[in-house]
Amino acid sequence: MPERLSSVLSGLDLPEAELWAARLDGELFQIGNCFTPIDEIEQPSHRASVVHFGMPQRLIAEQRSAGWIWGAYDLAPPHRQLCVGMDSRVGHELPRSVTVREVVIGPHEFTLVDGFRTTTPLRTIIDLARFSEVFDEADERSVSLLMRRYGVSFEDCIDGLNSRRNLPGKRRARARISRC
């Protein structure tokens, strides 16, 4: 029996020209910078695979990348946002389209999505509210969607913000989340 291809395909699976031809033929659709067969329903597991493509296993999707994985954004962010715990280090060069931060993160603040580390919806909401340079209507809608879809209350967010002392951007995050 022939081996089934992965549900998320890249240039490592098939030549780029073949992937694009299959897309033009209506056999694949694009998901981020990868492709998936048209009979697949796009899931967080597909998006997590795209965000983590070519990255070390210990990295954690965060901020807009995690928001896209959880379905809060329609399109993959052009710049992948990943983090790693302070006890780990990023040991190799990364593409320009990837940012990796060293952060304080507890095991309860990330989860596995089909084997890929991703910040929880609560941590994602807090990070988006703390770190987004411009927190516009699209970000407000995305945070509001995450809160409704995953049952995260305003009080949960405040508790999460207050769980750490000296957390930069705490007041700004509280004000931004209160608008959602």
PDB file of C-alpha atoms in Angstrom:
ATOM      1  CA  MET A   1       0.000   0.000   0.000  1.00  0.00           C
ATOM      2  CA  PRO A   2       1.453   3.434  -0.902  1.00  0.00           C
ATOM      3  CA  GLU A   3       2.359   5.736   1.961  1.00  0.00           C
ATOM      4  CA  ARG A   4      -0.075   8.611   2.535  1.00  0.00           C
ATOM      5  CA  LEU A   5       1.360  12.097   2.322  1.00  0.00           C
ATOM      6  CA  SER A   6       1.191  14.435   5.283  1.00  0.00           C
ATOM      7  CA  SER A   7      -1.894  16.612   5.638  1.00  0.00           C
ATOM      8  CA  VAL A   8       0.376  19.670   5.440  1.00  0.00           C
ATOM      9  CA  LEU A   9       2.797  19.690   2.517  1.00  0.00           C
ATOM     10  CA  SER A  10       5.868  21.773   1.787  1.00  0.00           C
ATOM     11  CA  GLY A  11       8.849  21.777  -0.521  1.00  0.00           C
ATOM     12  CA  LEU A  12      10.341  19.038   1.653  1.00  0.00           C
ATOM     13  CA  ASP A  13       7.508  16.692   0.643  1.00  0.00           C
ATOM     14  CA  LEU A  14       7.192  17.524  -3.058  1.00  0.00           C
ATOM     15  CA  PRO A  15       8.922  19.934  -5.443  1.00  0.00           C
ATOM     16  CA  GLU A  16       7.532  23.486  -5.165  1.00  0.00           C
ATOM     17  CA  ALA A  17       6.468  23.454  -8.821  1.00  0.00           C
ATOM     18  CA  GLU A  18       4.420  20.305  -8.216  1.00  0.00           C
ATOM     19  CA  LEU A  19       2.736  21.825  -5.164  1.00  0.00           C
ATOM     20  CA  TRP A  20       1.789  24.990  -7.056  1.00  0.00           C
ATOM     21  CA  ALA A  21       0.563  22.946 -10.032  1.00  0.00           C
ATOM     22  CA  ALA A  22      -1.620  20.841  -7.722  1.00  0.00           C
ATOM     23  CA  ARG A  23      -2.976  24.059  -6.226  1.00  0.00           C
ATOM     24  CA  LEU A  24      -3.813  25.407  -9.677  1.00  0.00           C
ATOM     25  CA  ASP A  25      -5.469  22.077 -10.532  1.00  0.00           C
ATOM     26  CA  GLY A  26      -7.654  22.401  -7.438  1.00  0.00           C
ATOM     27  CA  GLU A  27      -6.119  19.441  -5.599  1.00  0.00           C
ATOM     28  CA  LEU A  28      -4.462  21.502  -2.842  1.00  0.00           C
ATOM     29  CA  PHE A  29      -5.161  24.780  -1.101  1.00  0.00           C
ATOM     30  CA  GLN A  30      -2.608  27.076   0.460  1.00  0.00           C
ATOM     31  CA  ILE A  31      -2.370  27.344   4.212  1.00  0.00           C
ATOM     32  CA  GLY A  32       0.261  29.840   5.290  1.00  0.00           C
ATOM     33  CA  ASN A  33       3.374  29.016   3.272  1.00  0.00           C
ATOM     34  CA  CYS A  34       2.415  25.334   2.938  1.00  0.00           C
ATOM     35  CA  PHE A  35      -0.365  23.383   1.231  1.00  0.00           C
ATOM     36  CA  THR A  36      -3.023  20.870   2.227  1.00  0.00           C
ATOM     37  CA  PRO A  37      -5.321  18.587   0.219  1.00  0.00           C
ATOM     38  CA  ILE A  38      -8.757  20.010  -0.553  1.00  0.00           C
ATOM     39  CA  ASP A  39     -10.476  17.150   1.262  1.00  0.00           C
ATOM     40  CA  GLU A  40      -8.896  18.270   4.555  1.00  0.00           C
ATOM     41  CA  ILE A  41     -10.767  20.703   6.794  1.00  0.00           C
ATOM     42  CA  GLU A  42      -8.373  23.327   8.093  1.00  0.00           C
ATOM     43  CA  GLN A  43      -7.836  22.744  11.806  1.00  0.00           C
ATOM     44  CA  PRO A  44      -5.593  24.162  14.537  1.00  0.00           C
ATOM     45  CA  SER A  45      -3.367  21.114  13.988  1.00  0.00           C
ATOM     46  CA  HIS A  46      -2.758  22.140  10.348  1.00  0.00           C
ATOM     47  CA  ARG A  47      -1.972  25.721  11.320  1.00  0.00           C
ATOM     48  CA  ALA A  48       0.346  24.587  14.136  1.00  0.00           C
ATOM     49  CA  SER A  49       2.239  22.423  11.658  1.00  0.00           C
ATOM     50  CA  VAL A  50       2.670  25.417   9.338  1.00  0.00           C
ATOM     51  CA  VAL A  51       3.871  27.746  12.117  1.00  0.00           C
ATOM     52  CA  HIS A  52       6.385  25.185  13.414  1.00  0.00           C
ATOM     53  CA  PHE A  53       7.594  24.088   9.980  1.00  0.00           C
ATOM     54  CA  GLY A  54      11.390  23.758  10.059  1.00  0.00           C
ATOM     55  CA  MET A  55      11.662  24.905  13.674  1.00  0.00           C
ATOM     56  CA  PRO A  56      13.144  23.061  16.680  1.00  0.00           C
ATOM     57  CA  GLN A  57      10.573  21.087  18.691  1.00  0.00           C
ATOM     58  CA  ARG A  58      11.103  23.085  21.911  1.00  0.00           C
ATOM     59  CA  LEU A  59       9.849  26.378  20.395  1.00  0.00           C
ATOM     60  CA  ILE A  60       6.372  27.591  21.339  1.00  0.00           C
ATOM     61  CA  ALA A  61       4.038  29.468  18.979  1.00  0.00           C
ATOM     62  CA  GLU A  62       2.956  32.742  20.570  1.00  0.00           C
ATOM     63  CA  GLN A  63       1.162  36.038  19.959  1.00  0.00           C
ATOM     64  CA  ARG A  64      -0.337  36.363  16.435  1.00  0.00           C
ATOM     65  CA  SER A  65       1.023  32.973  15.368  1.00  0.00           C
ATOM     66  CA  ALA A  66      -0.765  31.325  18.302  1.00  0.00           C
ATOM     67  CA  GLY A  67      -3.841  33.471  17.621  1.00  0.00           C
ATOM     68  CA  TRP A  68      -3.914  32.149  14.043  1.00  0.00           C
ATOM     69  CA  ILE A  69      -3.503  28.569  15.274  1.00  0.00           C
ATOM     70  CA  TRP A  70      -6.496  29.038  17.618  1.00  0.00           C
ATOM     71  CA  GLY A  71      -8.562  30.507  14.748  1.00  0.00           C
ATOM     72  CA  ALA A  72      -8.637  34.141  15.867  1.00  0.00           C
ATOM     73  CA  TYR A  73      -7.074  35.413  12.614  1.00  0.00           C
ATOM     74  CA  ASP A  74      -8.109  34.367   9.109  1.00  0.00           C
ATOM     75  CA  LEU A  75      -4.668  34.597   7.534  1.00  0.00           C
ATOM     76  CA  ALA A  76      -1.322  33.317   8.702  1.00  0.00           C
ATOM     77  CA  PRO A  77       0.848  36.145   9.965  1.00  0.00           C
ATOM     78  CA  PRO A  78       3.656  36.879   7.491  1.00  0.00           C
ATOM     79  CA  HIS A  79       6.127  36.855  10.383  1.00  0.00           C
ATOM     80  CA  ARG A  80       6.107  33.782  12.650  1.00  0.00           C
ATOM     81  CA  GLN A  81       6.262  34.600  16.370  1.00  0.00           C
ATOM     82  CA  LEU A  82       7.760  31.898  18.576  1.00  0.00           C
ATOM     83  CA  CYS A  83       9.186  31.802  22.069  1.00  0.00           C
ATOM     84  CA  VAL A  84      11.255  29.540  24.243  1.00  0.00           C
ATOM     85  CA  GLY A  85      11.485  29.265  28.017  1.00  0.00           C
ATOM     86  CA  MET A  86      14.327  31.072  29.766  1.00  0.00           C
ATOM     87  CA  ASP A  87      15.895  27.700  30.599  1.00  0.00           C
ATOM     88  CA  SER A  88      16.315  26.940  26.873  1.00  0.00           C
ATOM     89  CA  ARG A  89      18.335  28.709  24.239  1.00  0.00           C
ATOM     90  CA  VAL A  90      17.879  29.196  20.525  1.00  0.00           C
ATOM     91  CA  GLY A  91      20.949  27.536  19.104  1.00  0.00           C
ATOM     92  CA  HIS A  92      20.814  28.033  15.355  1.00  0.00           C
ATOM     93  CA  GLU A  93      20.146  30.715  12.773  1.00  0.00           C
ATOM     94  CA  LEU A  94      16.533  31.339  11.945  1.00  0.00           C
ATOM     95  CA  PRO A  95      14.909  32.704   8.796  1.00  0.00           C
ATOM     96  CA  ARG A  96      14.166  36.433   8.760  1.00  0.00           C
ATOM     97  CA  SER A  97      10.465  35.640   8.814  1.00  0.00           C
ATOM     98  CA  VAL A  98      10.776  34.187  12.336  1.00  0.00           C
ATOM     99  CA  THR A  99      11.163  35.937  15.678  1.00  0.00           C
ATOM    100  CA  VAL A 100      12.024  33.912  18.766  1.00  0.00           C
ATOM    101  CA  ARG A 101      11.928  35.460  22.236  1.00  0.00           C
ATOM    102  CA  GLU A 102      13.212  34.001  25.469  1.00  0.00           C
ATOM    103  CA  VAL A 103      10.363  34.331  27.970  1.00  0.00           C
ATOM    104  CA  VAL A 104       9.271  33.292  31.422  1.00  0.00           C
ATOM    105  CA  ILE A 105       6.601  30.687  30.741  1.00  0.00           C
ATOM    106  CA  GLY A 106       5.173  27.990  32.955  1.00  0.00           C
ATOM    107  CA  PRO A 107       4.063  24.551  31.792  1.00  0.00           C
ATOM    108  CA  HIS A 108       0.417  25.588  32.346  1.00  0.00           C
ATOM    109  CA  GLU A 109       0.811  28.452  29.845  1.00  0.00           C
ATOM    110  CA  PHE A 110       1.345  26.314  26.751  1.00  0.00           C
ATOM    111  CA  THR A 111      -0.241  23.217  25.338  1.00  0.00           C
ATOM    112  CA  LEU A 112       0.387  20.730  22.573  1.00  0.00           C
ATOM    113  CA  VAL A 113      -1.597  21.093  19.350  1.00  0.00           C
ATOM    114  CA  ASP A 114      -0.966  17.898  17.395  1.00  0.00           C
ATOM    115  CA  GLY A 115       2.453  17.640  19.051  1.00  0.00           C
ATOM    116  CA  PHE A 116       3.405  21.305  18.521  1.00  0.00           C
ATOM    117  CA  ARG A 117       3.821  23.687  21.464  1.00  0.00           C
ATOM    118  CA  THR A 118       1.452  26.647  21.430  1.00  0.00           C
ATOM    119  CA  THR A 119       0.572  29.174  24.109  1.00  0.00           C
ATOM    120  CA  THR A 120      -2.838  28.534  25.667  1.00  0.00           C
ATOM    121  CA  PRO A 121      -5.715  30.778  24.591  1.00  0.00           C
ATOM    122  CA  LEU A 122      -5.397  32.700  27.910  1.00  0.00           C
ATOM    123  CA  ARG A 123      -1.650  33.298  27.495  1.00  0.00           C
ATOM    124  CA  THR A 124      -2.230  34.208  23.835  1.00  0.00           C
ATOM    125  CA  ILE A 125      -4.843  36.830  24.805  1.00  0.00           C
ATOM    126  CA  ILE A 126      -2.565  38.327  27.438  1.00  0.00           C
ATOM    127  CA  ASP A 127       0.439  38.402  25.083  1.00  0.00           C
ATOM    128  CA  LEU A 128      -1.550  40.023  22.277  1.00  0.00           C
ATOM    129  CA  ALA A 129      -2.808  42.693  24.674  1.00  0.00           C
ATOM    130  CA  ARG A 130       0.654  43.288  26.147  1.00  0.00           C
ATOM    131  CA  PHE A 131       2.856  43.251  23.066  1.00  0.00           C
ATOM    132  CA  SER A 132       0.849  44.390  20.022  1.00  0.00           C
ATOM    133  CA  GLU A 133       2.335  47.693  18.895  1.00  0.00           C
ATOM    134  CA  VAL A 134      -1.005  48.727  17.473  1.00  0.00           C
ATOM    135  CA  PHE A 135      -4.004  47.106  19.092  1.00  0.00           C
ATOM    136  CA  ASP A 136      -6.594  47.881  16.426  1.00  0.00           C
ATOM    137  CA  GLU A 137     -10.151  46.696  15.770  1.00  0.00           C
ATOM    138  CA  ALA A 138      -8.880  43.454  14.185  1.00  0.00           C
ATOM    139  CA  ASP A 139      -6.903  42.645  17.339  1.00  0.00           C
ATOM    140  CA  GLU A 140      -9.887  43.518  19.539  1.00  0.00           C
ATOM    141  CA  ARG A 141     -12.103  41.190  17.459  1.00  0.00           C
ATOM    142  CA  SER A 142      -9.479  38.443  17.643  1.00  0.00           C
ATOM    143  CA  VAL A 143      -9.102  38.705  21.426  1.00  0.00           C
ATOM    144  CA  SER A 144     -12.881  38.834  21.845  1.00  0.00           C
ATOM    145  CA  LEU A 145     -13.231  35.735  19.639  1.00  0.00           C
ATOM    146  CA  LEU A 146     -10.600  33.854  21.659  1.00  0.00           C
ATOM    147  CA  MET A 147     -12.344  34.785  24.904  1.00  0.00           C
ATOM    148  CA  ARG A 148     -15.747  33.581  23.664  1.00  0.00           C
ATOM    149  CA  ARG A 149     -14.538  30.459  21.842  1.00  0.00           C
ATOM    150  CA  TYR A 150     -12.354  29.192  24.691  1.00  0.00           C
ATOM    151  CA  GLY A 151     -14.396  30.425  27.657  1.00  0.00           C
ATOM    152  CA  VAL A 152     -11.816  32.915  28.924  1.00  0.00           C
ATOM    153  CA  SER A 153     -13.377  35.648  31.067  1.00  0.00           C
ATOM    154  CA  PHE A 154     -12.097  39.137  31.754  1.00  0.00           C
ATOM    155  CA  GLU A 155     -11.458  37.992  35.343  1.00  0.00           C
ATOM    156  CA  ASP A 156      -9.347  35.074  34.054  1.00  0.00           C
ATOM    157  CA  CYS A 157      -7.244  37.576  32.112  1.00  0.00           C
ATOM    158  CA  ILE A 158      -6.823  39.849  35.136  1.00  0.00           C
ATOM    159  CA  ASP A 159      -5.844  36.858  37.297  1.00  0.00           C
ATOM    160  CA  GLY A 160      -3.314  35.842  34.636  1.00  0.00           C
ATOM    161  CA  LEU A 161      -1.860  39.353  34.536  1.00  0.00           C
ATOM    162  CA  ASN A 162      -1.719  39.557  38.330  1.00  0.00           C
ATOM    163  CA  SER A 163      -0.086  36.151  38.720  1.00  0.00           C
ATOM    164  CA  ARG A 164       3.321  37.687  37.988  1.00  0.00           C
ATOM    165  CA  ARG A 165       4.975  40.573  39.765  1.00  0.00           C
ATOM    166  CA  ASN A 166       6.540  43.380  37.765  1.00  0.00           C
ATOM    167  CA  LEU A 167       4.945  42.287  34.500  1.00  0.00           C
ATOM    168  CA  PRO A 168       5.675  44.918  31.818  1.00  0.00           C
ATOM    169  CA  GLY A 169       2.614  46.171  29.939  1.00  0.00           C
ATOM    170  CA  LYS A 170       0.151  44.985  32.588  1.00  0.00           C
ATOM    171  CA  ARG A 171      -1.899  48.207  32.729  1.00  0.00           C
ATOM    172  CA  ARG A 172      -2.009  48.559  28.954  1.00  0.00           C
ATOM    173  CA  ALA A 173      -3.100  44.909  28.610  1.00  0.00           C
ATOM    174  CA  ARG A 174      -5.851  45.343  31.210  1.00  0.00           C
ATOM    175  CA  ALA A 175      -7.201  48.404  29.382  1.00  0.00           C
ATOM    176  CA  ARG A 176      -7.049  46.679  26.000  1.00  0.00           C
ATOM    177  CA  ILE A 177      -8.752  43.494  27.204  1.00  0.00           C
ATOM    178  CA  SER A 178     -11.499  45.510  28.915  1.00  0.00           C
ATOM    179  CA  ARG A 179     -12.501  46.859  25.467  1.00  0.00           C
ATOM    180  CA  CYS A 180     -13.057  43.353  24.076  1.00  0.00           C
TER     181      CYS A 180
END
